[in-house]
Amino acid sequence: MADFSSSYDDLPPLPLYHLTPLPPLVSHIPDKFLTCLLPIGAYWVVSMFFHWIDTKDYFPQYRLHTPAEVLKRNRVSQSQVVRDVLVQQVLQTIMATLLGMTEPEDFTGKQEYDVSVWARRVRLAQRALPWLLSLVGVDAGGLASSMAGSYSMLAGAISGGRYPSLTDLVSVGTGSQGQVPRFATWELMTATALYHFITPAIQFGVAMFVVDTWQYFLHRAMHMNKWLYTTVHSRHHRLYVPYAFGALYNHPFEGFLLDILGAAVAFKVTGMSTRQGMWFFTCSTIKTVDDHCGYALPWDPLQHLTSNNAGYHDVHHQSWGIKTNFSQPFSTFWDRTLGTVWTGGDVSARYERSRIAAQRKVDQEGSKTITNSNVADSKNLDPAPYQDEIKNAIELRTIEKRDLLPQIPTGKAEQQAAGSRQQVLDDKQGGGFEVLAEEAQEEEEARSMLRRSTRKKATSISQTDSFKGLRDRVAGMHGRSGGIIGMESGR
């Protein structure tokens, strides 16, 4: 039992309170233990939902990549991904346990007292109103007097939080009573909103910003420093085609430093309670999974709350976009502020080319009609089964033959792509040279097929087709507007 009486004679006294242990959110499971379990459970529930719609092929029109791309373009098996994710979640559990040990026990029974503390702050803030009004030439006392009859509460606020009519009768001794000030109803309502809703929302928002800042600069450093990238971060980029349960596929050091420690710092800096931390960690996990899900689902709210969504982050996983779009998981603030957002505009054509190449590989292996040596020799490929895909990739006709890394980029988008491809090339463990060689081969094969098709059906493809026309055809095939969600043309 505690009695904290007012230190100001003219302020309402604070109520008594009695603390009791806070019952767990889930019976028989302590909140601190649930804080360890809930983010892991959310990770697998959400990622398995996306895996389920992957395997059932329920929404192919909203895929960023096809199943053939997942199969042919990634440089790591799904079993290896699961293994590394589990390692990170073990580290995450250890960190959450240690973090819980530094937190005090949670109690209940003090809410009314805390609301009254906020109500006092509201009352004290009103004392600045007369001074503020005097700066613009308004007599606060005279104005309050003229309004006292009709608007007593407003008059009290204008006069500096003076409410002489608001009093309570309380016992002050044996058999005696006295008058003490009390709070106005609007003050208590404001204090309740501040305590239960506004302050937690601000804490959550600040924690989001702390995580975004922490992850942006560390993530960018891992791309700028060659040793950090090749030794640590390149493991995550073996998923050129991200999928949901690969969201936390990282080197253990990166997983601890970037994800686990960053969230712990945000939790401590903002002074969250155990339950606030529980929901913050869980929401961060769900957002990270959603950013790697490989879908642009129009009804997914996380895809629309910020521009940092699955389409935005997917560009970062492509060989031509690795050195752009570093921001994650919540906003794109730092990318836009520091100029590291992808500037190449609509990326539909790039995605379409990769889709075609991966599907052709699957078709060739499935039919057993083309050997490995045939795959490397574009002259032996029959373009006939791919007429529609060739039309959708018409822009390849305008691509001039060039080296893997252009020596003199002509614009920022080309510079970004060149820097990204150089980083991929430096990644020996992730098969960087093979990745770029395969992409160069795919481009050459597509150009060769297009030349054959053009000679056979010269009238079927107009020489004046625009890039916009390509985007419209791709959009029509996928059943959505041109471009990848979050990567509009103007960007």
Short mmCIF file of C-alpha atoms in Angstrom, two decimals:
data_model
loop_
_atom_site.label_atom_id
_atom_site.label_comp_id
_atom_site.label_asym_id
_atom_site.label_seq_id
_atom_site.Cartn_x
_atom_site.Cartn_y
_atom_site.Cartn_z
CA MET A 1 0.00 0.00 0.00
CA ALA A 2 1.32 3.43 -0.90
CA ASP A 3 0.00 6.97 -0.28
CA PHE A 4 1.41 9.65 -2.52
CA SER A 5 -0.27 12.91 -1.49
CA SER A 6 -0.03 16.06 -3.55
CA SER A 7 3.12 18.14 -3.34
CA TYR A 8 1.05 21.11 -4.61
CA ASP A 9 -1.70 22.40 -2.36
CA ASP A 10 -3.84 23.58 -5.26
CA LEU A 11 -3.66 20.31 -7.24
CA PRO A 12 -5.99 17.35 -6.75
CA PRO A 13 -4.43 14.64 -4.56
CA LEU A 14 -3.30 11.38 -6.11
CA PRO A 15 -5.29 8.26 -5.18
CA LEU A 16 -4.06 5.35 -3.12
CA TYR A 17 -3.11 2.15 -4.91
CA HIS A 18 -2.38 -1.45 -4.04
CA LEU A 19 -0.13 -3.55 -6.28
CA THR A 20 -0.84 -7.19 -7.10
CA PRO A 21 1.01 -9.46 -9.57
CA LEU A 22 -0.30 -9.12 -13.13
CA PRO A 23 -2.03 -12.36 -14.22
CA PRO A 24 -0.46 -13.89 -17.36
CA LEU A 25 -2.08 -13.15 -20.71
CA VAL A 26 -2.38 -16.90 -21.32
CA SER A 27 -3.15 -19.03 -18.30
CA HIS A 28 -0.15 -20.94 -16.88
CA ILE A 29 2.28 -19.31 -19.36
CA PRO A 30 4.27 -16.39 -17.89
CA ASP A 31 4.26 -13.29 -20.09
CA LYS A 32 8.04 -13.28 -20.33
CA PHE A 33 8.00 -16.83 -21.65
CA LEU A 34 5.18 -15.97 -24.03
CA THR A 35 7.32 -13.10 -25.33
CA CYS A 36 9.83 -15.74 -26.44
CA LEU A 37 7.23 -18.03 -28.00
CA LEU A 38 4.81 -15.68 -29.74
CA PRO A 39 7.18 -14.20 -32.37
CA ILE A 40 8.42 -17.68 -33.30
CA GLY A 41 4.88 -19.03 -33.52
CA ALA A 42 3.81 -16.04 -35.63
CA TYR A 43 6.78 -16.57 -37.95
CA TRP A 44 5.86 -20.14 -38.79
CA VAL A 45 2.08 -19.61 -38.89
CA VAL A 46 2.32 -16.69 -41.32
CA SER A 47 5.09 -18.20 -43.43
CA MET A 48 3.28 -21.54 -43.66
CA PHE A 49 0.17 -19.71 -44.85
CA PHE A 50 2.16 -18.27 -47.74
CA HIS A 51 3.82 -21.64 -48.32
CA TRP A 52 0.38 -23.24 -48.46
CA ILE A 53 -0.90 -20.85 -51.12
CA ASP A 54 2.42 -21.40 -52.92
CA THR A 55 1.97 -25.15 -53.09
CA LYS A 56 -1.74 -24.89 -53.95
CA ASP A 57 -1.04 -22.15 -56.51
CA TYR A 58 -4.12 -20.24 -55.36
CA PHE A 59 -3.11 -16.72 -56.40
CA PRO A 60 -0.66 -17.00 -59.29
CA GLN A 61 -1.77 -13.62 -60.63
CA TYR A 62 -0.29 -11.92 -57.55
CA ARG A 63 3.07 -13.71 -57.49
CA LEU A 64 6.20 -11.63 -57.85
CA HIS A 65 7.99 -14.77 -59.07
CA THR A 66 6.87 -18.08 -60.49
CA PRO A 67 7.54 -21.51 -58.92
CA ALA A 68 10.05 -22.14 -61.70
CA GLU A 69 12.09 -19.14 -60.54
CA VAL A 70 12.06 -20.33 -56.94
CA LEU A 71 13.35 -23.68 -58.14
CA LYS A 72 15.99 -22.49 -60.60
CA ARG A 73 17.29 -19.13 -59.41
CA ASN A 74 17.91 -19.70 -55.69
CA ARG A 75 21.32 -20.87 -54.52
CA VAL A 76 20.26 -22.64 -51.33
CA SER A 77 17.94 -25.54 -50.59
CA GLN A 78 14.82 -25.15 -48.48
CA SER A 79 16.20 -27.58 -45.88
CA GLN A 80 19.27 -25.36 -45.43
CA VAL A 81 17.00 -22.33 -45.10
CA VAL A 82 14.93 -24.01 -42.37
CA ARG A 83 18.08 -25.06 -40.52
CA ASP A 84 19.51 -21.54 -40.43
CA VAL A 85 16.17 -20.01 -39.45
CA LEU A 86 15.92 -22.41 -36.51
CA VAL A 87 19.46 -21.46 -35.43
CA GLN A 88 18.48 -17.80 -35.44
CA GLN A 89 15.33 -18.51 -33.47
CA VAL A 90 17.35 -20.33 -30.83
CA LEU A 91 19.54 -17.22 -30.51
CA GLN A 92 16.38 -15.11 -30.44
CA THR A 93 14.96 -17.17 -27.59
CA ILE A 94 18.19 -16.86 -25.57
CA MET A 95 18.23 -13.09 -26.08
CA ALA A 96 14.55 -12.74 -25.14
CA THR A 97 15.16 -14.76 -21.97
CA LEU A 98 18.11 -12.58 -20.96
CA LEU A 99 16.12 -9.47 -21.77
CA GLY A 100 13.27 -10.70 -19.59
CA MET A 101 15.66 -11.20 -16.69
CA THR A 102 16.52 -7.49 -16.78
CA GLU A 103 12.88 -6.44 -16.64
CA PRO A 104 11.01 -5.96 -13.34
CA GLU A 105 8.00 -8.08 -12.49
CA ASP A 106 4.71 -6.79 -13.83
CA PHE A 107 2.04 -5.64 -11.38
CA THR A 108 -1.48 -4.30 -11.68
CA GLY A 109 -3.51 -1.96 -9.49
CA LYS A 110 -1.71 1.30 -10.25
CA GLN A 111 -3.64 2.31 -13.37
CA GLU A 112 -5.89 4.86 -11.60
CA TYR A 113 -2.88 6.44 -9.95
CA ASP A 114 -0.99 6.67 -13.25
CA VAL A 115 -4.00 8.24 -14.99
CA SER A 116 -4.15 10.81 -12.18
CA VAL A 117 -0.46 11.60 -12.70
CA TRP A 118 -1.22 12.32 -16.35
CA ALA A 119 -4.24 14.41 -15.31
CA ARG A 120 -1.91 16.48 -13.11
CA ARG A 121 0.35 17.04 -16.10
CA VAL A 122 -2.66 18.22 -18.09
CA ARG A 123 -3.59 20.59 -15.25
CA LEU A 124 -0.04 21.95 -15.00
CA ALA A 125 0.15 22.43 -18.78
CA GLN A 126 -2.88 24.74 -18.56
CA ARG A 127 -0.87 27.16 -16.42
CA ALA A 128 1.01 28.22 -19.53
CA LEU A 129 -2.18 29.35 -21.32
CA PRO A 130 -2.45 32.85 -19.75
CA TRP A 131 1.16 33.59 -20.69
CA LEU A 132 0.69 32.26 -24.24
CA LEU A 133 -2.47 34.34 -24.69
CA SER A 134 -0.68 37.44 -23.42
CA LEU A 135 1.85 37.06 -26.22
CA VAL A 136 -0.93 37.76 -28.73
CA GLY A 137 -2.43 40.56 -26.62
CA VAL A 138 -5.30 38.63 -25.02
CA ASP A 139 -6.24 39.22 -21.37
CA ALA A 140 -6.76 35.64 -20.14
CA GLY A 141 -8.34 36.76 -16.85
CA GLY A 142 -10.90 39.02 -18.50
CA LEU A 143 -11.73 36.45 -21.17
CA ALA A 144 -12.20 33.72 -18.54
CA SER A 145 -14.52 35.95 -16.48
CA SER A 146 -16.73 36.69 -19.50
CA MET A 147 -17.02 32.98 -20.31
CA ALA A 148 -17.46 31.68 -16.77
CA GLY A 149 -21.25 31.63 -16.88
CA SER A 150 -21.72 29.72 -20.12
CA TYR A 151 -18.47 27.79 -20.55
CA SER A 152 -17.11 27.18 -17.08
CA MET A 153 -14.68 24.43 -18.04
CA LEU A 154 -13.21 26.44 -20.90
CA ALA A 155 -12.97 29.49 -18.67
CA GLY A 156 -11.11 27.43 -16.05
CA ALA A 157 -8.61 26.20 -18.63
CA ILE A 158 -8.01 29.70 -20.04
CA SER A 159 -7.41 31.08 -16.57
CA GLY A 160 -4.58 28.58 -16.05
CA GLY A 161 -6.40 25.49 -14.84
CA ARG A 162 -8.37 27.19 -12.07
CA TYR A 163 -11.60 25.36 -11.24
CA PRO A 164 -12.80 26.69 -7.84
CA SER A 165 -16.12 24.84 -8.11
CA LEU A 166 -14.48 21.43 -8.56
CA THR A 167 -13.89 20.10 -5.07
CA ASP A 168 -14.37 16.90 -3.09
CA LEU A 169 -15.18 16.44 0.57
CA VAL A 170 -12.66 14.13 2.23
CA SER A 171 -11.79 13.04 5.73
CA VAL A 172 -8.76 14.90 7.08
CA GLY A 173 -8.76 13.64 10.62
CA THR A 174 -10.81 11.99 13.35
CA GLY A 175 -14.34 13.12 12.80
CA SER A 176 -13.41 16.07 10.60
CA GLN A 177 -13.68 16.72 6.84
CA GLY A 178 -12.15 19.12 4.37
CA GLN A 179 -12.40 20.30 0.76
CA VAL A 180 -9.77 19.26 -1.78
CA PRO A 181 -9.56 20.08 -5.50
CA ARG A 182 -10.59 17.43 -8.02
CA PHE A 183 -9.97 16.92 -11.71
CA ALA A 184 -12.38 18.00 -14.42
CA THR A 185 -13.99 15.21 -16.41
CA TRP A 186 -12.26 16.33 -19.60
CA GLU A 187 -8.88 16.24 -17.84
CA LEU A 188 -9.43 12.64 -16.73
CA MET A 189 -10.61 11.63 -20.23
CA THR A 190 -7.54 13.24 -21.79
CA ALA A 191 -5.28 11.59 -19.22
CA THR A 192 -6.89 8.20 -19.86
CA ALA A 193 -6.32 8.55 -23.60
CA LEU A 194 -2.71 9.62 -23.03
CA TYR A 195 -2.00 6.76 -20.67
CA HIS A 196 -3.76 3.89 -22.41
CA PHE A 197 -3.49 4.82 -26.10
CA ILE A 198 -1.40 7.83 -27.13
CA THR A 199 1.75 7.07 -25.11
CA PRO A 200 1.87 3.37 -26.15
CA ALA A 201 1.32 4.41 -29.78
CA ILE A 202 4.20 6.87 -29.56
CA GLN A 203 6.41 4.20 -27.97
CA PHE A 204 5.51 1.78 -30.75
CA GLY A 205 6.21 4.41 -33.44
CA VAL A 206 9.56 5.37 -31.91
CA ALA A 207 10.51 1.70 -31.62
CA MET A 208 9.70 1.23 -35.32
CA PHE A 209 11.95 4.17 -36.19
CA VAL A 210 14.76 2.83 -33.99
CA VAL A 211 14.57 -0.59 -35.69
CA ASP A 212 14.45 0.98 -39.16
CA THR A 213 17.46 3.17 -38.37
CA TRP A 214 19.42 0.32 -36.79
CA GLN A 215 18.74 -2.06 -39.65
CA TYR A 216 19.26 0.46 -42.46
CA PHE A 217 22.75 1.53 -41.45
CA LEU A 218 23.96 -1.94 -40.47
CA HIS A 219 22.37 -3.47 -43.56
CA ARG A 220 23.94 -0.84 -45.81
CA ALA A 221 27.32 -1.32 -44.11
CA MET A 222 27.14 -5.04 -44.88
CA HIS A 223 26.77 -4.17 -48.55
CA MET A 224 29.40 -1.43 -48.60
CA ASN A 225 32.09 -3.49 -46.84
CA LYS A 226 33.27 -6.29 -49.11
CA TRP A 227 34.41 -8.55 -46.27
CA LEU A 228 31.14 -8.19 -44.36
CA TYR A 229 29.13 -8.91 -47.48
CA THR A 230 31.05 -11.95 -48.72
CA THR A 231 31.56 -13.44 -45.25
CA VAL A 232 28.24 -12.64 -43.58
CA HIS A 233 25.43 -10.99 -45.52
CA SER A 234 25.79 -12.80 -48.85
CA ARG A 235 24.20 -15.87 -47.26
CA HIS A 236 20.83 -14.09 -47.11
CA HIS A 237 21.19 -13.11 -50.77
CA ARG A 238 21.46 -16.68 -51.96
CA LEU A 239 17.69 -16.32 -52.04
CA TYR A 240 17.41 -14.36 -55.28
CA VAL A 241 13.74 -15.29 -55.17
CA PRO A 242 12.64 -14.73 -51.54
CA TYR A 243 9.87 -16.76 -49.97
CA ALA A 244 8.12 -16.35 -46.64
CA PHE A 245 9.87 -18.88 -44.40
CA GLY A 246 13.26 -17.66 -45.71
CA ALA A 247 12.76 -14.21 -44.17
CA LEU A 248 15.18 -14.96 -41.30
CA TYR A 249 17.61 -17.02 -43.38
CA ASN A 250 20.84 -15.30 -42.33
CA HIS A 251 24.33 -15.88 -41.08
CA PRO A 252 23.97 -16.32 -37.27
CA PHE A 253 26.12 -13.24 -36.63
CA GLU A 254 23.93 -11.12 -38.88
CA GLY A 255 20.75 -12.56 -37.40
CA PHE A 256 21.89 -11.60 -33.91
CA LEU A 257 23.29 -8.17 -34.77
CA LEU A 258 20.73 -6.96 -37.29
CA ASP A 259 17.43 -8.48 -36.17
CA ILE A 260 17.69 -9.63 -32.54
CA LEU A 261 19.87 -6.89 -31.05
CA GLY A 262 18.11 -4.15 -33.02
CA ALA A 263 14.70 -5.11 -31.66
CA ALA A 264 16.11 -5.38 -28.11
CA VAL A 265 17.60 -1.88 -28.34
CA ALA A 266 14.25 -0.47 -29.57
CA PHE A 267 12.45 -2.20 -26.67
CA LYS A 268 14.82 -0.74 -24.07
CA VAL A 269 15.07 2.76 -25.54
CA THR A 270 11.29 3.22 -25.61
CA GLY A 271 10.68 1.82 -22.10
CA MET A 272 8.02 -0.64 -23.21
CA SER A 273 6.36 -3.00 -20.78
CA THR A 274 6.69 -6.75 -21.22
CA ARG A 275 3.35 -6.99 -23.02
CA GLN A 276 4.13 -4.05 -25.27
CA GLY A 277 7.40 -5.74 -26.18
CA MET A 278 5.57 -8.99 -26.82
CA TRP A 279 3.35 -7.35 -29.46
CA PHE A 280 6.15 -5.25 -30.91
CA PHE A 281 8.41 -8.28 -31.45
CA THR A 282 5.51 -10.24 -32.93
CA CYS A 283 4.42 -7.45 -35.28
CA SER A 284 8.04 -6.91 -36.42
CA THR A 285 8.34 -10.62 -37.17
CA ILE A 286 5.10 -10.71 -39.16
CA LYS A 287 6.17 -7.62 -41.16
CA THR A 288 9.54 -9.22 -41.96
CA VAL A 289 7.84 -12.39 -43.19
CA ASP A 290 5.39 -10.38 -45.26
CA ASP A 291 8.25 -8.44 -46.87
CA HIS A 292 9.74 -11.73 -48.11
CA CYS A 293 6.47 -13.49 -48.98
CA GLY A 294 6.79 -13.11 -52.75
CA TYR A 295 3.20 -11.91 -53.19
CA ALA A 296 1.58 -8.55 -53.95
CA LEU A 297 -1.81 -9.41 -52.47
CA PRO A 298 -4.20 -6.46 -52.86
CA TRP A 299 -6.05 -7.29 -49.63
CA ASP A 300 -2.90 -7.61 -47.50
CA PRO A 301 -2.92 -4.49 -45.25
CA LEU A 302 0.82 -4.73 -44.61
CA GLN A 303 1.40 -4.21 -48.34
CA HIS A 304 -0.31 -0.82 -48.20
CA LEU A 305 0.49 0.69 -44.79
CA THR A 306 3.93 1.79 -46.04
CA SER A 307 5.74 1.70 -49.37
CA ASN A 308 8.19 -0.78 -47.86
CA ASN A 309 6.47 -3.98 -48.92
CA ALA A 310 7.23 -7.30 -50.61
CA GLY A 311 7.67 -5.72 -54.05
CA TYR A 312 9.97 -3.01 -52.72
CA HIS A 313 12.22 -5.41 -50.84
CA ASP A 314 12.18 -7.99 -53.63
CA VAL A 315 14.08 -5.54 -55.86
CA HIS A 316 16.89 -5.62 -53.29
CA HIS A 317 17.19 -9.39 -53.76
CA GLN A 318 17.74 -9.17 -57.53
CA SER A 319 21.26 -9.17 -58.97
CA TRP A 320 20.70 -5.70 -60.45
CA GLY A 321 19.16 -4.18 -57.29
CA ILE A 322 21.26 -5.51 -54.41
CA LYS A 323 22.81 -2.11 -53.66
CA THR A 324 19.45 -0.35 -53.45
CA ASN A 325 16.33 -0.52 -51.25
CA PHE A 326 18.19 -1.23 -48.00
CA SER A 327 15.34 -0.06 -45.75
CA GLN A 328 13.46 -2.62 -43.69
CA PRO A 329 11.13 -3.62 -42.21
CA PHE A 330 8.73 -0.71 -41.74
CA SER A 331 9.39 2.44 -43.78
CA THR A 332 11.51 3.62 -46.73
CA PHE A 333 12.51 6.84 -44.94
CA TRP A 334 16.27 6.29 -44.93
CA ASP A 335 16.42 5.04 -48.53
CA ARG A 336 14.63 8.15 -49.73
CA THR A 337 16.56 10.50 -47.46
CA LEU A 338 19.99 9.15 -48.42
CA GLY A 339 19.25 8.39 -52.07
CA THR A 340 19.56 4.60 -52.06
CA VAL A 341 16.10 3.82 -53.41
CA TRP A 342 15.98 2.04 -56.79
CA THR A 343 15.68 4.69 -59.51
CA GLY A 344 15.19 2.47 -62.54
CA GLY A 345 11.43 2.91 -62.67
CA ASP A 346 9.15 0.10 -63.80
CA VAL A 347 10.84 -3.27 -63.33
CA SER A 348 8.22 -5.45 -65.05
CA ALA A 349 10.44 -6.20 -68.03
CA ARG A 350 13.31 -7.40 -65.85
CA TYR A 351 10.97 -9.67 -63.92
CA GLU A 352 9.42 -10.99 -67.11
CA ARG A 353 12.79 -11.94 -68.56
CA SER A 354 13.69 -13.92 -65.42
CA ARG A 355 10.30 -15.63 -65.46
CA ILE A 356 10.74 -16.75 -69.05
CA ALA A 357 14.28 -18.05 -68.55
CA ALA A 358 13.37 -20.06 -65.44
CA GLN A 359 10.30 -21.60 -67.08
CA ARG A 360 12.30 -22.61 -70.12
CA LYS A 361 14.82 -24.41 -67.93
CA VAL A 362 12.03 -26.33 -66.19
CA ASP A 363 10.41 -27.21 -69.53
CA GLN A 364 13.70 -28.38 -70.99
CA GLU A 365 14.54 -30.59 -68.03
CA GLY A 366 11.02 -31.98 -67.86
CA SER A 367 10.85 -32.94 -71.51
CA LYS A 368 14.36 -34.47 -71.55
CA THR A 369 14.70 -33.25 -75.13
CA ILE A 370 17.51 -30.82 -74.52
CA THR A 371 20.77 -31.80 -72.82
CA ASN A 372 22.92 -29.59 -70.65
CA SER A 373 25.13 -28.83 -73.62
CA ASN A 374 22.07 -27.85 -75.65
CA VAL A 375 21.01 -25.42 -72.90
CA ALA A 376 24.34 -23.63 -73.22
CA ASP A 377 23.97 -23.43 -76.99
CA SER A 378 21.18 -21.04 -77.89
CA LYS A 379 21.35 -22.03 -81.57
CA ASN A 380 19.73 -25.39 -80.80
CA LEU A 381 16.67 -23.91 -79.08
CA ASP A 382 13.32 -24.01 -80.79
CA PRO A 383 11.50 -20.72 -80.11
CA ALA A 384 8.12 -21.97 -81.26
CA PRO A 385 6.67 -22.88 -77.80
CA TYR A 386 7.60 -19.44 -76.46
CA GLN A 387 5.99 -17.06 -78.93
CA ASP A 388 3.75 -15.43 -76.31
CA GLU A 389 6.62 -15.03 -73.88
CA ILE A 390 8.78 -13.49 -76.59
CA LYS A 391 6.09 -10.94 -77.28
CA ASN A 392 5.94 -10.09 -73.59
CA ALA A 393 9.72 -9.63 -73.60
CA ILE A 394 9.83 -7.42 -76.68
CA GLU A 395 12.15 -4.91 -75.02
CA LEU A 396 15.01 -7.42 -75.27
CA ARG A 397 15.15 -6.61 -78.96
CA THR A 398 16.54 -3.16 -78.07
CA ILE A 399 19.24 -4.37 -75.65
CA GLU A 400 22.68 -4.10 -77.16
CA LYS A 401 25.19 -6.86 -76.53
CA ARG A 402 27.48 -5.83 -73.68
CA ASP A 403 29.75 -7.18 -70.95
CA LEU A 404 28.43 -8.39 -67.62
CA LEU A 405 29.46 -5.07 -66.06
CA PRO A 406 29.09 -1.98 -68.26
CA GLN A 407 32.28 0.06 -68.14
CA ILE A 408 30.60 3.46 -68.49
CA PRO A 409 27.10 3.54 -67.00
CA THR A 410 24.93 6.22 -68.58
CA GLY A 411 22.64 7.05 -65.67
CA LYS A 412 21.94 6.48 -61.99
CA ALA A 413 19.87 3.35 -62.61
CA GLU A 414 22.70 1.86 -64.71
CA GLN A 415 25.21 2.82 -62.00
CA GLN A 416 23.06 1.15 -59.36
CA ALA A 417 22.74 -2.01 -61.42
CA ALA A 418 26.46 -2.05 -62.24
CA GLY A 419 27.41 -1.70 -58.58
CA SER A 420 24.97 -4.43 -57.62
CA ARG A 421 26.27 -6.82 -60.26
CA GLN A 422 29.84 -6.15 -59.16
CA GLN A 423 28.87 -7.14 -55.63
CA VAL A 424 27.24 -10.32 -56.90
CA LEU A 425 30.38 -11.07 -58.89
CA ASP A 426 32.54 -10.65 -55.75
CA ASP A 427 30.46 -13.24 -53.88
CA LYS A 428 32.44 -16.41 -54.57
CA GLN A 429 30.63 -18.53 -51.95
CA GLY A 430 27.22 -17.68 -53.38
CA GLY A 431 28.25 -18.52 -56.92
CA GLY A 432 28.35 -14.90 -57.99
CA PHE A 433 30.10 -15.43 -61.32
CA GLU A 434 27.82 -18.31 -62.22
CA VAL A 435 24.75 -16.18 -61.39
CA LEU A 436 25.82 -13.35 -63.70
CA ALA A 437 27.00 -15.74 -66.40
CA GLU A 438 23.64 -17.46 -66.39
CA GLU A 439 21.83 -14.13 -66.60
CA ALA A 440 24.00 -13.04 -69.51
CA GLN A 441 23.33 -16.35 -71.24
CA GLU A 442 19.60 -16.00 -70.64
CA GLU A 443 19.61 -12.54 -72.18
CA GLU A 444 21.55 -13.76 -75.22
CA GLU A 445 19.23 -16.75 -75.67
CA ALA A 446 16.19 -14.52 -75.44
CA ARG A 447 17.65 -12.16 -78.03
CA SER A 448 18.49 -15.10 -80.28
CA MET A 449 14.98 -16.49 -79.97
CA LEU A 450 13.53 -13.09 -80.66
CA ARG A 451 15.62 -12.70 -83.82
CA ARG A 452 14.44 -16.11 -85.05
CA SER A 453 10.85 -15.28 -84.26
CA THR A 454 11.11 -11.91 -85.98
CA ARG A 455 12.46 -13.50 -89.15
CA LYS A 456 9.68 -16.11 -89.17
CA LYS A 457 6.82 -13.78 -88.28
CA ALA A 458 7.97 -10.28 -89.13
CA THR A 459 4.49 -8.92 -89.13
CA SER A 460 3.55 -10.29 -85.70
CA ILE A 461 5.66 -7.83 -83.72
CA SER A 462 5.66 -4.12 -84.49
CA GLN A 463 9.06 -2.46 -84.57
CA THR A 464 7.56 0.56 -82.80
CA ASP A 465 6.24 -1.22 -79.70
CA SER A 466 6.87 0.98 -76.71
CA PHE A 467 7.95 0.02 -73.21
CA LYS A 468 4.56 1.11 -71.99
CA GLY A 469 3.03 -1.45 -74.33
CA LEU A 470 5.20 -4.13 -72.81
CA ARG A 471 4.07 -3.17 -69.33
CA ASP A 472 0.44 -3.28 -70.38
CA ARG A 473 0.84 -6.76 -71.88
CA VAL A 474 2.63 -8.03 -68.77
CA ALA A 475 -0.09 -6.49 -66.61
CA GLY A 476 -2.78 -8.14 -68.69
CA MET A 477 -1.12 -11.51 -68.41
CA HIS A 478 -0.81 -11.24 -64.62
CA GLY A 479 -4.19 -9.61 -64.08
CA ARG A 480 -2.87 -6.44 -62.40
CA SER A 481 -1.61 -2.97 -63.23
CA GLY A 482 1.84 -2.49 -64.73
CA GLY A 483 4.85 -2.57 -62.49
CA ILE A 484 5.72 -4.36 -59.30
CA ILE A 485 3.82 -3.13 -56.25
CA GLY A 486 5.78 -0.45 -54.47
CA MET A 487 7.98 0.25 -57.54
CA GLU A 488 5.99 2.70 -59.63
CA SER A 489 7.30 4.12 -62.86
CA GLY A 490 8.02 7.53 -61.47
CA ARG A 491 10.44 6.23 -58.93
#
